[in-house]
PDB file of C-alpha atoms in Angstrom:
ATOM      1  CA  MET A  23      -0.140  -0.070  -0.037  1.00  0.00           C
ATOM      2  CA  ARG A  24       0.858   3.386  -0.504  1.00  0.00           C
ATOM      3  CA  THR A  25       2.153   5.756   2.121  1.00  0.00           C
ATOM      4  CA  ARG A  26       0.077   8.210   3.867  1.00  0.00           C
ATOM      5  CA  GLU A  27       1.652  11.121   1.874  1.00  0.00           C
ATOM      6  CA  GLN A  28       0.665   9.383  -1.510  1.00  0.00           C
ATOM      7  CA  LEU A  29      -3.177   8.909  -0.483  1.00  0.00           C
ATOM      8  CA  ARG A  30      -5.265  11.804  -1.650  1.00  0.00           C
ATOM      9  CA  VAL A  31      -8.537  11.839  -0.051  1.00  0.00           C
ATOM     10  CA  LEU A  32     -11.695  14.054  -1.361  1.00  0.00           C
ATOM     11  CA  VAL A  33     -13.932  15.302   1.154  1.00  0.00           C
ATOM     12  CA  VAL A  34     -17.638  16.405  -0.051  1.00  0.00           C
ATOM     13  CA  ASP A  35     -19.536  18.319   2.811  1.00  0.00           C
ATOM     14  CA  ASP A  36     -21.730  21.371   2.621  1.00  0.00           C
ATOM     15  CA  ASP A  37     -20.618  22.336   6.191  1.00  0.00           C
ATOM     16  CA  ALA A  38     -17.523  24.562   6.365  1.00  0.00           C
ATOM     17  CA  PRO A  39     -16.653  23.680   9.979  1.00  0.00           C
ATOM     18  CA  THR A  40     -16.778  19.728   8.933  1.00  0.00           C
ATOM     19  CA  ARG A  41     -14.492  20.471   6.007  1.00  0.00           C
ATOM     20  CA  ASP A  42     -11.998  22.280   8.008  1.00  0.00           C
ATOM     21  CA  LEU A  43     -12.205  19.766  10.724  1.00  0.00           C
ATOM     22  CA  VAL A  44     -11.773  16.778   8.673  1.00  0.00           C
ATOM     23  CA  GLU A  45      -9.110  18.270   6.428  1.00  0.00           C
ATOM     24  CA  ALA A  46      -6.879  19.249   9.491  1.00  0.00           C
ATOM     25  CA  LEU A  47      -7.458  15.859  11.105  1.00  0.00           C
ATOM     26  CA  LEU A  48      -6.112  14.271   7.865  1.00  0.00           C
ATOM     27  CA  SER A  49      -3.485  16.688   6.776  1.00  0.00           C
ATOM     28  CA  ASP A  50      -1.844  16.254  10.552  1.00  0.00           C
ATOM     29  CA  GLU A  51      -1.858  12.463   9.465  1.00  0.00           C
ATOM     30  CA  GLY A  52      -0.076  12.904   6.052  1.00  0.00           C
ATOM     31  CA  PHE A  53      -2.911  12.721   3.667  1.00  0.00           C
ATOM     32  CA  ALA A  54      -3.192  14.958   0.558  1.00  0.00           C
ATOM     33  CA  VAL A  55      -6.715  16.250   1.302  1.00  0.00           C
ATOM     34  CA  GLU A  56      -9.104  18.356  -1.061  1.00  0.00           C
ATOM     35  CA  CYS A  57     -12.211  19.722   0.211  1.00  0.00           C
ATOM     36  CA  VAL A  58     -15.185  20.647  -1.913  1.00  0.00           C
ATOM     37  CA  ALA A  59     -18.541  21.950  -0.839  1.00  0.00           C
ATOM     38  CA  ASP A  60     -21.127  20.244  -3.280  1.00  0.00           C
ATOM     39  CA  ALA A  61     -21.558  17.478  -5.715  1.00  0.00           C
ATOM     40  CA  ARG A  62     -21.026  19.016  -9.045  1.00  0.00           C
ATOM     41  CA  THR A  63     -17.571  20.452  -7.891  1.00  0.00           C
ATOM     42  CA  ALA A  64     -16.813  16.773  -6.150  1.00  0.00           C
ATOM     43  CA  LEU A  65     -17.467  15.324  -9.707  1.00  0.00           C
ATOM     44  CA  THR A  66     -15.130  17.833 -11.605  1.00  0.00           C
ATOM     45  CA  ALA A  67     -12.333  16.672  -8.943  1.00  0.00           C
ATOM     46  CA  ILE A  68     -12.931  13.265  -9.185  1.00  0.00           C
ATOM     47  CA  SER A  69     -12.747  13.378 -13.144  1.00  0.00           C
ATOM     48  CA  ASP A  70      -9.426  15.720 -13.078  1.00  0.00           C
ATOM     49  CA  ARG A  71      -7.636  14.122  -9.957  1.00  0.00           C
ATOM     50  CA  ARG A  72      -9.295  11.123  -9.246  1.00  0.00           C
ATOM     51  CA  PRO A  73      -8.715  10.909  -5.404  1.00  0.00           C
ATOM     52  CA  ASP A  74      -7.873   7.429  -3.760  1.00  0.00           C
ATOM     53  CA  VAL A  75     -10.807   7.696  -1.258  1.00  0.00           C
ATOM     54  CA  VAL A  76     -14.025   9.918  -1.293  1.00  0.00           C
ATOM     55  CA  LEU A  77     -15.533  11.172   2.033  1.00  0.00           C
ATOM     56  CA  LEU A  78     -19.155  12.151   1.307  1.00  0.00           C
ATOM     57  CA  ASP A  79     -21.980  13.557   3.342  1.00  0.00           C
ATOM     58  CA  ILE A  80     -25.341  12.816   2.971  1.00  0.00           C
ATOM     59  CA  MET A  81     -27.276  15.810   3.429  1.00  0.00           C
ATOM     60  CA  MET A  82     -26.276  18.256   0.948  1.00  0.00           C
ATOM     61  CA  PRO A  83     -28.337  20.885  -1.079  1.00  0.00           C
ATOM     62  CA  GLU A  84     -29.456  20.106  -4.572  1.00  0.00           C
ATOM     63  CA  ILE A  85     -27.920  16.843  -5.008  1.00  0.00           C
ATOM     64  CA  SER A  86     -27.616  14.542  -2.125  1.00  0.00           C
ATOM     65  CA  GLY A  87     -24.743  12.290  -1.087  1.00  0.00           C
ATOM     66  CA  PHE A  88     -26.731   9.194  -2.182  1.00  0.00           C
ATOM     67  CA  ASP A  89     -27.471  10.524  -5.402  1.00  0.00           C
ATOM     68  CA  LEU A  90     -23.928  11.603  -6.010  1.00  0.00           C
ATOM     69  CA  MET A  91     -22.630   8.237  -4.882  1.00  0.00           C
ATOM     70  CA  THR A  92     -24.961   6.548  -7.693  1.00  0.00           C
ATOM     71  CA  GLU A  93     -23.387   8.888 -10.059  1.00  0.00           C
ATOM     72  CA  ILE A  94     -19.729   8.063  -8.880  1.00  0.00           C
ATOM     73  CA  ARG A  95     -20.533   4.631  -9.180  1.00  0.00           C
ATOM     74  CA  LYS A  96     -21.391   5.044 -12.725  1.00  0.00           C
ATOM     75  CA  ARG A  97     -17.966   6.324 -13.527  1.00  0.00           C
ATOM     76  CA  ASP A  98     -15.998   4.687 -11.123  1.00  0.00           C
ATOM     77  CA  ASN A  99     -15.524   1.968  -8.079  1.00  0.00           C
ATOM     78  CA  MET A 100     -13.208   4.286  -6.052  1.00  0.00           C
ATOM     79  CA  PRO A 101     -13.810   3.650  -2.271  1.00  0.00           C
ATOM     80  CA  ILE A 102     -16.345   5.689  -0.679  1.00  0.00           C
ATOM     81  CA  ILE A 103     -17.108   6.459   3.063  1.00  0.00           C
ATOM     82  CA  PHE A 104     -20.130   8.459   3.845  1.00  0.00           C
ATOM     83  CA  LEU A 105     -19.722  11.108   6.814  1.00  0.00           C
ATOM     84  CA  SER A 106     -23.115  11.565   8.193  1.00  0.00           C
ATOM     85  CA  ALA A 107     -24.927  12.799  11.226  1.00  0.00           C
ATOM     86  CA  ARG A 108     -27.459  10.332  10.326  1.00  0.00           C
ATOM     87  CA  GLY A 109     -26.528   7.594  12.628  1.00  0.00           C
ATOM     88  CA  GLY A 110     -29.596   5.083  12.300  1.00  0.00           C
ATOM     89  CA  GLU A 111     -29.621   1.558  11.444  1.00  0.00           C
ATOM     90  CA  THR A 112     -31.814   2.507   8.217  1.00  0.00           C
ATOM     91  CA  ASP A 113     -29.595   5.071   7.060  1.00  0.00           C
ATOM     92  CA  ARG A 114     -26.255   2.985   7.352  1.00  0.00           C
ATOM     93  CA  VAL A 115     -27.754  -0.258   6.091  1.00  0.00           C
ATOM     94  CA  LEU A 116     -29.271   2.144   2.920  1.00  0.00           C
ATOM     95  CA  GLY A 117     -25.977   3.660   2.550  1.00  0.00           C
ATOM     96  CA  LEU A 118     -24.170   0.526   2.305  1.00  0.00           C
ATOM     97  CA  ARG A 119     -26.454  -1.078  -0.019  1.00  0.00           C
ATOM     98  CA  MET A 120     -26.426   1.404  -2.203  1.00  0.00           C
ATOM     99  CA  GLY A 121     -22.656   0.899  -2.652  1.00  0.00           C
ATOM    100  CA  ALA A 122     -21.013   2.751   0.099  1.00  0.00           C
ATOM    101  CA  ASP A 123     -17.772   0.716   1.393  1.00  0.00           C
ATOM    102  CA  ASP A 124     -18.183   2.342   4.732  1.00  0.00           C
ATOM    103  CA  TYR A 125     -20.408   4.273   7.077  1.00  0.00           C
ATOM    104  CA  VAL A 126     -19.046   6.994   9.800  1.00  0.00           C
ATOM    105  CA  VAL A 127     -21.417   8.509  12.234  1.00  0.00           C
ATOM    106  CA  LYS A 128     -20.674  12.037  13.151  1.00  0.00           C
ATOM    107  CA  PRO A 129     -19.135  12.941  15.585  1.00  0.00           C
ATOM    108  CA  PHE A 130     -16.057  10.812  15.166  1.00  0.00           C
ATOM    109  CA  SER A 131     -12.465  10.773  16.317  1.00  0.00           C
ATOM    110  CA  GLY A 132      -9.459  11.348  13.968  1.00  0.00           C
ATOM    111  CA  ALA A 133      -8.300   8.024  15.026  1.00  0.00           C
ATOM    112  CA  GLU A 134     -11.341   6.061  14.193  1.00  0.00           C
ATOM    113  CA  LEU A 135     -11.461   7.944  10.555  1.00  0.00           C
ATOM    114  CA  VAL A 136      -7.747   7.156   9.948  1.00  0.00           C
ATOM    115  CA  ALA A 137      -8.428   3.381  10.960  1.00  0.00           C
ATOM    116  CA  ARG A 138     -11.643   3.308   8.804  1.00  0.00           C
ATOM    117  CA  ILE A 139      -9.959   4.709   5.674  1.00  0.00           C
ATOM    118  CA  TYR A 140      -6.740   2.072   6.014  1.00  0.00           C
ATOM    119  CA  ALA A 141      -8.974  -0.682   6.798  1.00  0.00           C
ATOM    120  CA  LEU A 142     -10.971   0.372   3.553  1.00  0.00           C
ATOM    121  CA  MET A 143      -7.871   0.744   1.318  1.00  0.00           C
ATOM    122  CA  ARG A 144      -6.525  -2.973   2.567  1.00  0.00           C
ATOM    123  CA  ARG A 145      -9.620  -4.203   1.142  1.00  0.00           C
ATOM    124  CA  HIS A 146      -9.211  -2.704  -2.076  1.00  0.00           C
ATOM    125  CA  GLU A 147      -5.553  -3.059  -2.612  1.00  0.00           C
ATOM    126  CA  GLY A 148      -4.904  -6.315  -0.641  1.00  0.00           C
ATOM    127  CA  THR A 149      -1.967  -5.032   2.050  1.00  0.00           C
ATOM    128  CA  ALA A 150      -1.865  -3.869   5.363  1.00  0.00           C
ATOM    129  CA  PRO A 151       0.292  -0.888   6.108  1.00  0.00           C
ATOM    130  CA  PRO A 152       2.720  -1.105   9.360  1.00  0.00           C
ATOM    131  CA  ALA A 153       0.684   1.337  11.636  1.00  0.00           C
ATOM    132  CA  THR A 154      -2.553  -0.711  11.512  1.00  0.00           C
ATOM    133  CA  LYS A 155      -0.996  -4.296  11.240  1.00  0.00           C
ATOM    134  CA  ARG A 156      -2.269  -4.706  15.360  1.00  0.00           C
ATOM    135  CA  LEU A 157      -5.413  -3.721  16.948  1.00  0.00           C
ATOM    136  CA  ARG A 158      -5.797  -3.141  20.529  1.00  0.00           C
ATOM    137  CA  TYR A 159      -9.105  -3.161  22.504  1.00  0.00           C
ATOM    138  CA  GLY A 160      -8.905  -3.631  26.013  1.00  0.00           C
ATOM    139  CA  ALA A 161      -7.606  -6.911  26.975  1.00  0.00           C
ATOM    140  CA  LEU A 162      -8.044  -8.135  23.085  1.00  0.00           C
ATOM    141  CA  THR A 163      -5.313  -7.848  20.881  1.00  0.00           C
ATOM    142  CA  ILE A 164      -5.681  -8.690  17.157  1.00  0.00           C
ATOM    143  CA  ASP A 165      -2.308  -8.848  15.364  1.00  0.00           C
ATOM    144  CA  LEU A 166      -3.390  -8.821  11.319  1.00  0.00           C
ATOM    145  CA  ALA A 167       0.080  -9.691   9.834  1.00  0.00           C
ATOM    146  CA  ALA A 168       0.485 -12.750  12.073  1.00  0.00           C
ATOM    147  CA  ARG A 169      -3.017 -13.774  12.206  1.00  0.00           C
ATOM    148  CA  GLU A 170      -3.119 -13.960  15.761  1.00  0.00           C
ATOM    149  CA  VAL A 171      -5.845 -12.876  18.475  1.00  0.00           C
ATOM    150  CA  ALA A 172      -4.659 -12.872  22.224  1.00  0.00           C
ATOM    151  CA  VAL A 173      -6.411 -11.997  25.197  1.00  0.00           C
ATOM    152  CA  ASP A 174      -4.524 -10.535  28.221  1.00  0.00           C
ATOM    153  CA  GLY A 175      -1.233 -11.558  26.315  1.00  0.00           C
ATOM    154  CA  ALA A 176      -2.254 -15.317  26.206  1.00  0.00           C
ATOM    155  CA  VAL A 177      -2.607 -16.208  22.154  1.00  0.00           C
ATOM    156  CA  ILE A 178      -6.072 -17.974  21.450  1.00  0.00           C
ATOM    157  CA  ASP A 179      -6.458 -20.479  18.827  1.00  0.00           C
ATOM    158  CA  THR A 180      -8.807 -19.505  15.947  1.00  0.00           C
ATOM    159  CA  THR A 181      -9.932 -21.050  12.918  1.00  0.00           C
ATOM    160  CA  ALA A 182      -8.814 -19.372   9.427  1.00  0.00           C
ATOM    161  CA  LYS A 183     -12.705 -18.060   9.257  1.00  0.00           C
ATOM    162  CA  GLU A 184     -13.179 -17.028  12.682  1.00  0.00           C
ATOM    163  CA  PHE A 185      -9.820 -14.979  12.238  1.00  0.00           C
ATOM    164  CA  ASP A 186     -11.147 -13.321   9.372  1.00  0.00           C
ATOM    165  CA  LEU A 187     -14.615 -12.457  10.720  1.00  0.00           C
ATOM    166  CA  LEU A 188     -13.231 -11.106  13.884  1.00  0.00           C
ATOM    167  CA  ALA A 189     -10.595  -8.932  11.859  1.00  0.00           C
ATOM    168  CA  LEU A 190     -13.533  -7.718   9.392  1.00  0.00           C
ATOM    169  CA  LEU A 191     -15.635  -6.571  12.404  1.00  0.00           C
ATOM    170  CA  ALA A 192     -12.496  -5.217  14.539  1.00  0.00           C
ATOM    171  CA  GLU A 193     -11.551  -3.045  11.827  1.00  0.00           C
ATOM    172  CA  SER A 194     -14.639  -0.952  11.564  1.00  0.00           C
ATOM    173  CA  PRO A 195     -15.764  -0.847  15.350  1.00  0.00           C
ATOM    174  CA  ARG A 196     -19.465   0.137  15.531  1.00  0.00           C
ATOM    175  CA  LEU A 197     -20.515  -0.367  12.088  1.00  0.00           C
ATOM    176  CA  VAL A 198     -23.353  -2.930  11.761  1.00  0.00           C
ATOM    177  CA  PHE A 199     -22.718  -5.741   9.112  1.00  0.00           C
ATOM    178  CA  THR A 200     -25.546  -7.973   8.245  1.00  0.00           C
ATOM    179  CA  ARG A 201     -25.213 -11.800   7.995  1.00  0.00           C
ATOM    180  CA  GLU A 202     -25.312 -11.343   4.334  1.00  0.00           C
ATOM    181  CA  GLN A 203     -22.629  -8.949   4.320  1.00  0.00           C
ATOM    182  CA  LEU A 204     -20.310 -11.341   6.238  1.00  0.00           C
ATOM    183  CA  LEU A 205     -21.074 -13.956   4.299  1.00  0.00           C
ATOM    184  CA  ASP A 206     -20.020 -12.208   1.335  1.00  0.00           C
ATOM    185  CA  GLN A 207     -17.069 -10.495   2.735  1.00  0.00           C
ATOM    186  CA  VAL A 208     -15.625 -13.475   4.848  1.00  0.00           C
ATOM    187  CA  TRP A 209     -16.547 -16.269   3.121  1.00  0.00           C
ATOM    188  CA  GLY A 210     -17.107 -14.880  -0.385  1.00  0.00           C
ATOM    189  CA  SER A 211     -20.515 -16.677  -0.715  1.00  0.00           C
ATOM    190  CA  SER A 212     -24.443 -15.639  -0.368  1.00  0.00           C
ATOM    191  CA  THR A 213     -27.440 -16.870   1.050  1.00  0.00           C
ATOM    192  CA  LYS A 214     -28.228 -18.875  -2.180  1.00  0.00           C
ATOM    193  CA  TRP A 215     -25.273 -20.922  -1.303  1.00  0.00           C
ATOM    194  CA  GLN A 216     -24.679 -20.842   2.422  1.00  0.00           C
ATOM    195  CA  ASP A 217     -26.948 -20.598   5.581  1.00  0.00           C
ATOM    196  CA  PRO A 218     -26.826 -17.470   7.547  1.00  0.00           C
ATOM    197  CA  SER A 219     -26.560 -19.489  10.573  1.00  0.00           C
ATOM    198  CA  THR A 220     -22.991 -20.073   9.635  1.00  0.00           C
ATOM    199  CA  VAL A 221     -22.195 -16.664  10.743  1.00  0.00           C
ATOM    200  CA  THR A 222     -24.168 -17.137  13.826  1.00  0.00           C
ATOM    201  CA  GLU A 223     -22.301 -20.210  14.784  1.00  0.00           C
ATOM    202  CA  HIS A 224     -18.882 -18.568  14.099  1.00  0.00           C
ATOM    203  CA  ILE A 225     -19.878 -15.713  16.267  1.00  0.00           C
ATOM    204  CA  ARG A 226     -20.812 -17.914  19.120  1.00  0.00           C
ATOM    205  CA  ARG A 227     -17.264 -19.897  18.843  1.00  0.00           C
ATOM    206  CA  LEU A 228     -15.355 -16.457  18.971  1.00  0.00           C
ATOM    207  CA  ARG A 229     -17.273 -15.323  22.143  1.00  0.00           C
ATOM    208  CA  THR A 230     -16.452 -18.119  23.739  1.00  0.00           C
ATOM    209  CA  LYS A 231     -12.795 -17.814  23.054  1.00  0.00           C
ATOM    210  CA  ILE A 232     -12.216 -13.633  23.320  1.00  0.00           C
ATOM    211  CA  GLU A 233     -15.714 -12.866  25.890  1.00  0.00           C
ATOM    212  CA  ALA A 234     -15.159 -13.009  29.662  1.00  0.00           C
ATOM    213  CA  ASP A 235     -18.945 -13.466  29.805  1.00  0.00           C
ATOM    214  CA  THR A 236     -20.599 -14.745  26.706  1.00  0.00           C
ATOM    215  CA  ARG A 237     -24.010 -14.057  27.963  1.00  0.00           C
ATOM    216  CA  LYS A 238     -22.862 -10.254  28.240  1.00  0.00           C
ATOM    217  CA  PRO A 239     -20.463 -10.034  25.447  1.00  0.00           C
ATOM    218  CA  ARG A 240     -18.263  -6.837  25.413  1.00  0.00           C
ATOM    219  CA  TYR A 241     -16.922  -7.039  21.958  1.00  0.00           C
ATOM    220  CA  LEU A 242     -19.271  -8.923  19.496  1.00  0.00           C
ATOM    221  CA  GLN A 243     -22.591  -7.552  20.015  1.00  0.00           C
ATOM    222  CA  THR A 244     -25.840  -8.622  18.541  1.00  0.00           C
ATOM    223  CA  VAL A 245     -27.958  -5.961  16.646  1.00  0.00           C
ATOM    224  CA  ARG A 246     -31.497  -7.703  16.671  1.00  0.00           C
ATOM    225  CA  GLY A 247     -33.037  -7.911  13.564  1.00  0.00           C
ATOM    226  CA  VAL A 248     -29.996  -6.563  11.528  1.00  0.00           C
ATOM    227  CA  GLY A 249     -26.514  -8.602  12.328  1.00  0.00           C
ATOM    228  CA  TYR A 250     -23.476  -7.889  14.302  1.00  0.00           C
ATOM    229  CA  ARG A 251     -21.014  -4.980  15.439  1.00  0.00           C
ATOM    230  CA  PHE A 252     -17.721  -4.985  17.247  1.00  0.00           C
ATOM    231  CA  GLU A 253     -17.859  -2.640  20.285  1.00  0.00           C
ATOM    232  CA  GLY A 254     -14.067  -1.517  20.968  1.00  0.00           C
TER     233      GLY A 254
END
């Protein structure tokens, strides 16, 4: 993967304070950041300079973020992350189903946003940057390079799919994944070929390995009627 200095991020948001905040956060991390306030200017920037990642607000005048993403997808499959104050499950699921790669709810931390960008770039480019090879959440450590999971320093035995499932969830904390999305991204399958209960069983097994109390899990949370999310 390219270094942070080489990664170009386009921020599309009609709110000037938000643009300034995101630009400052990402510039401090070494990203090359361009900010625009409307969809038409964004399309010009995408056509002329082709950013590596687009951070896109939903509620914008004239052309919404949803409509802009649809137009971008007609032209390119570049990574897109929604940044939105609309944090309801319906909005998040709709954004992902329409083609967004990730969905971050405002307000967010700079560290979370950087981690989400790199997690997305790993999925698109297939490599992991040194700064994010190890994830730590409390007593839980996930070493992405070594493919090892440890609790309180003790390595936990996981299967390949258990590790892949846990890593995917942990790389996007608080993002809700449906069972169908997890089947697609971890197993490369769909409900036509594989039962969603496969995901449920793997979550159950992971809880027995990483949770202090499986009845009250800290990390792997069930979102009733939707799927699962990771709590950091």
